[in-house]
Coordinates of C-alpha atoms in Angstrom, one line a residue:
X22 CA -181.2 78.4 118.7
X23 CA -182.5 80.0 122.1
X24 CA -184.0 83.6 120.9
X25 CA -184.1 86.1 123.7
X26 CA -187.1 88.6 123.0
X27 CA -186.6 91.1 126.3
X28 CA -183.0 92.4 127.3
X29 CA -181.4 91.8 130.7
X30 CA -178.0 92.0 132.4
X31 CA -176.7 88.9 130.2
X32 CA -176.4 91.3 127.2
X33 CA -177.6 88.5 124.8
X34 CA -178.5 90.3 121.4
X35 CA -182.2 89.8 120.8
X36 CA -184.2 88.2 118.2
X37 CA -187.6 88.2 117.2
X38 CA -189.8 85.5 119.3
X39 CA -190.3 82.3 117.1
X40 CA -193.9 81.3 116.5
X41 CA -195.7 78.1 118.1
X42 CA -195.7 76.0 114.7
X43 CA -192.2 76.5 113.9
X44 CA -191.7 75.1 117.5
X45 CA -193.9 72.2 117.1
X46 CA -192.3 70.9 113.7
X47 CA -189.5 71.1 115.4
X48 CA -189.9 69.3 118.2
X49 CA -191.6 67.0 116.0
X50 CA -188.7 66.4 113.5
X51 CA -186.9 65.9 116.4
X52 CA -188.5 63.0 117.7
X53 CA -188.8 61.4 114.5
X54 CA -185.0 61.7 114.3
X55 CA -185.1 60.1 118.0
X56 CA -187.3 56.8 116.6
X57 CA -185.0 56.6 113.6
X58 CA -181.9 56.5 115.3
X59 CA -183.6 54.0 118.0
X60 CA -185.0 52.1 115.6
X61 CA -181.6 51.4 113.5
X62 CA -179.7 50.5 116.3
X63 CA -181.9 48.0 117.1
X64 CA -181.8 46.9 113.6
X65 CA -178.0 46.8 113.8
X66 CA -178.5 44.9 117.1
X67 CA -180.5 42.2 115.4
X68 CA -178.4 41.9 112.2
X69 CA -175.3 41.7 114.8
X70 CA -176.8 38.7 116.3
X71 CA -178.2 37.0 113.3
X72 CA -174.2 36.7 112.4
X73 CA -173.0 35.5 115.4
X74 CA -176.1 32.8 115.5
X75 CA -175.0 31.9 111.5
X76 CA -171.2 31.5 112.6
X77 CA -171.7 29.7 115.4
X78 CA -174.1 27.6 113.2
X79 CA -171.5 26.8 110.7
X80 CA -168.9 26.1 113.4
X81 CA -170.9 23.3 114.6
X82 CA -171.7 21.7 111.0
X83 CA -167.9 21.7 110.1
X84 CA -167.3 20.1 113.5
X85 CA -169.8 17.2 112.4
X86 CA -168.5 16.8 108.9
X87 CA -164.9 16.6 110.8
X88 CA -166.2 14.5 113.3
X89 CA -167.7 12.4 110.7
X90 CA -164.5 11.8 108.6
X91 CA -162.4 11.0 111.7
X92 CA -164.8 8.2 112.4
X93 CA -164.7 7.0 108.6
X94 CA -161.9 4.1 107.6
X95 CA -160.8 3.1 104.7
X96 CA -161.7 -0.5 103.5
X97 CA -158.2 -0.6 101.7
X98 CA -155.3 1.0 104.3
X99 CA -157.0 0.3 106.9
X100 CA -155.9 4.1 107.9
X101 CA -159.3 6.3 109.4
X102 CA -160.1 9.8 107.6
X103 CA -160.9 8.5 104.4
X104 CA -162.8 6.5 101.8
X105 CA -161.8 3.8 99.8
X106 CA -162.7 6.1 96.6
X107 CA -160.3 8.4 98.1
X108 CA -157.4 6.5 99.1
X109 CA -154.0 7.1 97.4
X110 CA -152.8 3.9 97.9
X111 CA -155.8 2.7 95.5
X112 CA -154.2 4.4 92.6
X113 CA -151.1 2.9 92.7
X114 CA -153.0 -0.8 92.8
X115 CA -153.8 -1.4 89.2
X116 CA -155.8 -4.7 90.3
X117 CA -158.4 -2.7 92.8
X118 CA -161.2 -0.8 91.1
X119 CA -163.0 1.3 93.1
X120 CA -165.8 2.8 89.9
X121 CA -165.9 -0.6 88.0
X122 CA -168.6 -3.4 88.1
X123 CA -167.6 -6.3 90.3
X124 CA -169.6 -9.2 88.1
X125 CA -168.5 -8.0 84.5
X126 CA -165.8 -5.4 84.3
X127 CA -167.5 -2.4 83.0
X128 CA -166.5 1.4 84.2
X129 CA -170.1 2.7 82.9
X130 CA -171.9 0.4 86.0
X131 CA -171.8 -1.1 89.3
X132 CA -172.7 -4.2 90.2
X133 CA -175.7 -3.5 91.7
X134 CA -177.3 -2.5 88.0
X135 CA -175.4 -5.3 85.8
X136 CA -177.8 -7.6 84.2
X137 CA -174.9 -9.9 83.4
X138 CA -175.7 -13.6 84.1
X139 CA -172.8 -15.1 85.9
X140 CA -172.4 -18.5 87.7
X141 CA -173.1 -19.5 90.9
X142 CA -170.2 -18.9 93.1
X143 CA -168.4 -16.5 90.2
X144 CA -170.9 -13.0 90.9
X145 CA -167.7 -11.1 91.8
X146 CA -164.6 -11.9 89.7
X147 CA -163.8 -8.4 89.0
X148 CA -163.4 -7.8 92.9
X149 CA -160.7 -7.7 95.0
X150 CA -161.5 -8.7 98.6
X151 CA -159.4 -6.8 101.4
X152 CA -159.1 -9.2 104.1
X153 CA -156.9 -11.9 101.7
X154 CA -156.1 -9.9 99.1
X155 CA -157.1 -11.9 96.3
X156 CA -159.4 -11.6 93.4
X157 CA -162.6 -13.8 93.1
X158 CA -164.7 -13.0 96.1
X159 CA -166.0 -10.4 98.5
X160 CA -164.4 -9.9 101.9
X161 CA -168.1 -11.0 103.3
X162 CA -167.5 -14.6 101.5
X163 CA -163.6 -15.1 102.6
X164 CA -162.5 -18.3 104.3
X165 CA -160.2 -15.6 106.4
X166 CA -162.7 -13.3 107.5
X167 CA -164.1 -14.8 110.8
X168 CA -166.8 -12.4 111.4
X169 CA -168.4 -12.5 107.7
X170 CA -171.6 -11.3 106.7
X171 CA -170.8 -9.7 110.1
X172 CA -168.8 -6.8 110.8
X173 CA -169.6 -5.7 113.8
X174 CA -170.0 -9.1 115.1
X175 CA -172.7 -11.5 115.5
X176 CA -174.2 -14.3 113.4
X177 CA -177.3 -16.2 112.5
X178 CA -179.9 -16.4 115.3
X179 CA -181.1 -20.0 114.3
X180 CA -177.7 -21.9 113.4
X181 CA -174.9 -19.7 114.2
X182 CA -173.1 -19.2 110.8
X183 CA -171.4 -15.9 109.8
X184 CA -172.1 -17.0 106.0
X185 CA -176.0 -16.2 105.9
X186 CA -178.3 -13.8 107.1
X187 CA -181.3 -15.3 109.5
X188 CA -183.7 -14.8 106.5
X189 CA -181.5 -17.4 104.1
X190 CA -180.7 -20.2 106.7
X191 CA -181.4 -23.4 105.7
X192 CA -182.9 -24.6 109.1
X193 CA -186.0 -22.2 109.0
X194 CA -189.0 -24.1 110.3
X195 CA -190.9 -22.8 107.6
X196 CA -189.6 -22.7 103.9
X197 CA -192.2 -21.1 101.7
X198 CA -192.1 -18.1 103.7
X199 CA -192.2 -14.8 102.0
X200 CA -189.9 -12.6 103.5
X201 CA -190.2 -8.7 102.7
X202 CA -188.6 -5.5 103.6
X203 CA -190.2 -2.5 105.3
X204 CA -188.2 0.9 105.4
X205 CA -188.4 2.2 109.5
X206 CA -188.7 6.2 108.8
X207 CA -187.4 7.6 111.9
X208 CA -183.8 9.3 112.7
X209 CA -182.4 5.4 113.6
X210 CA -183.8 4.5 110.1
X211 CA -182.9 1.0 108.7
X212 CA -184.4 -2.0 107.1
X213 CA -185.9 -4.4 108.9
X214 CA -186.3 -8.6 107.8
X215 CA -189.8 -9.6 108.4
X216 CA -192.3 -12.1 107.2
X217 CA -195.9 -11.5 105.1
X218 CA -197.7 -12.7 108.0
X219 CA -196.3 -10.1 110.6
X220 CA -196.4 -7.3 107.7
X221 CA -199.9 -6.1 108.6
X222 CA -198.9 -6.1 112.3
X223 CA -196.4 -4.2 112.0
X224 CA -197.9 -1.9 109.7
X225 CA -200.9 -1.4 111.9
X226 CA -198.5 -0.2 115.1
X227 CA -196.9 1.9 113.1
X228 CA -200.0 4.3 111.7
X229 CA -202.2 5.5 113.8
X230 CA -205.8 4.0 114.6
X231 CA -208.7 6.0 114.7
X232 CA -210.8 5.5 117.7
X233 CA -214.6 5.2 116.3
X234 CA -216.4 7.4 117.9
X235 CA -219.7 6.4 119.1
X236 CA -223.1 8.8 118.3
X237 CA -224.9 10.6 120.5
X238 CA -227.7 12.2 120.1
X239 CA -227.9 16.2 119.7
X240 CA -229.4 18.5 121.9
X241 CA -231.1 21.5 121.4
X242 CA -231.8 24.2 123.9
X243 CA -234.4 26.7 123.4

């Protein structure tokens, strides 16, 4: 409050002159009430645009997902959106088993797992294949399907078939060849077919070389 400590033609009432110390503390108080204020704004400010940033984050991961299931299509309607383990015309076909195993039967594996020995020719008896409809086979192995082993079209490199990948055709100039796979780590990741003798060729491109580094000799300055 302003104090007036001599009387003029305002007619203010006077008070008693305040002393240099009460002044200071309160110019000081007030200046720390200035930084607070200042400083939780800009605290607001930052929190304001950490949530916009998070929405906007989770906008575009529900517009992947939803992008994702539009591109998905189900192996068994046909009809994109889905998966085959969620398709409801699969429940109403009692012969197509989505969580069974496709060589014995069993609901508590999948084929991939089952140590049951089966026949050549009779692996998948318990699966139904979508391009025919029948039981018995795969819809990689059925006399309909003209792209096989194939999807997305294509075939052997050597002799053409749809019915065997490059690695298991029968006119490979060399027979006793070892073929491994090698996992490409990388955001197009996928397995690759190769052979034992280009293994360490491949392997050597893909880590990195040290250079050796030749010696010199050290010099010292005095």
């Amino acid at each position: 409050m302003t104090r007036f400590a001599r009387g003029g033609p305002h007619q203010k009432p006077l008070h008693e002159a305040s002393a240099w110390k009460d002044i200071q503390k309160q110019a000081q108080s007030n200046q720390h009430d200035d930084k607070s204020c200042q400083y939780s704004s800009q605290q607001k400010l930052a929190m304001d645009v950490a949530v916009k940033k998070d929405k906007r984050r989770d906008n575009r991961r529900i517009k992947r997902i939803r992008k994702k299931e539009a591109k998905k299509v189900c192996f068994h309607c046909r009809m994109p959106g889905h998966g085959m383990a969620d398709c409801p015309a699969v429940k109403n076909d009692m012969e197509q088993g989505t969580d069974i195993c496709f060589k014995c039967g069993s609901t508590e594996h999948l084929s991939n797992v089952c140590s049951v020995k089966v026949p050549a020719g009779k692996e998948f008896l318990f699966a139904k294949c979508f391009v025919c409809g029948e039981t018995g086979h795969l819809s990689k192995a059925c006399p309909d399907n003209p792209r096989g082993l194939y999807p997305d079209g294509g075939s052997c490199q050597l002799c053409g078939s749809v019915e065997h990948y490059k690695k298991d055709c029968p006119d490979r100039p060399v027979k006793d060849e070892i073929t491994v796979y090698r996992n490409i780590i990388g955001r197009h990741a996928n397995k690759q077919h190769i052979s034992i003798d280009e293994e360490m060729s491949l392997y050597e491109d893909a880590d990195t070389i040290k250079k050796t580094k030749l010696k010199t000799h050290k010099i010292v300055k005095f």
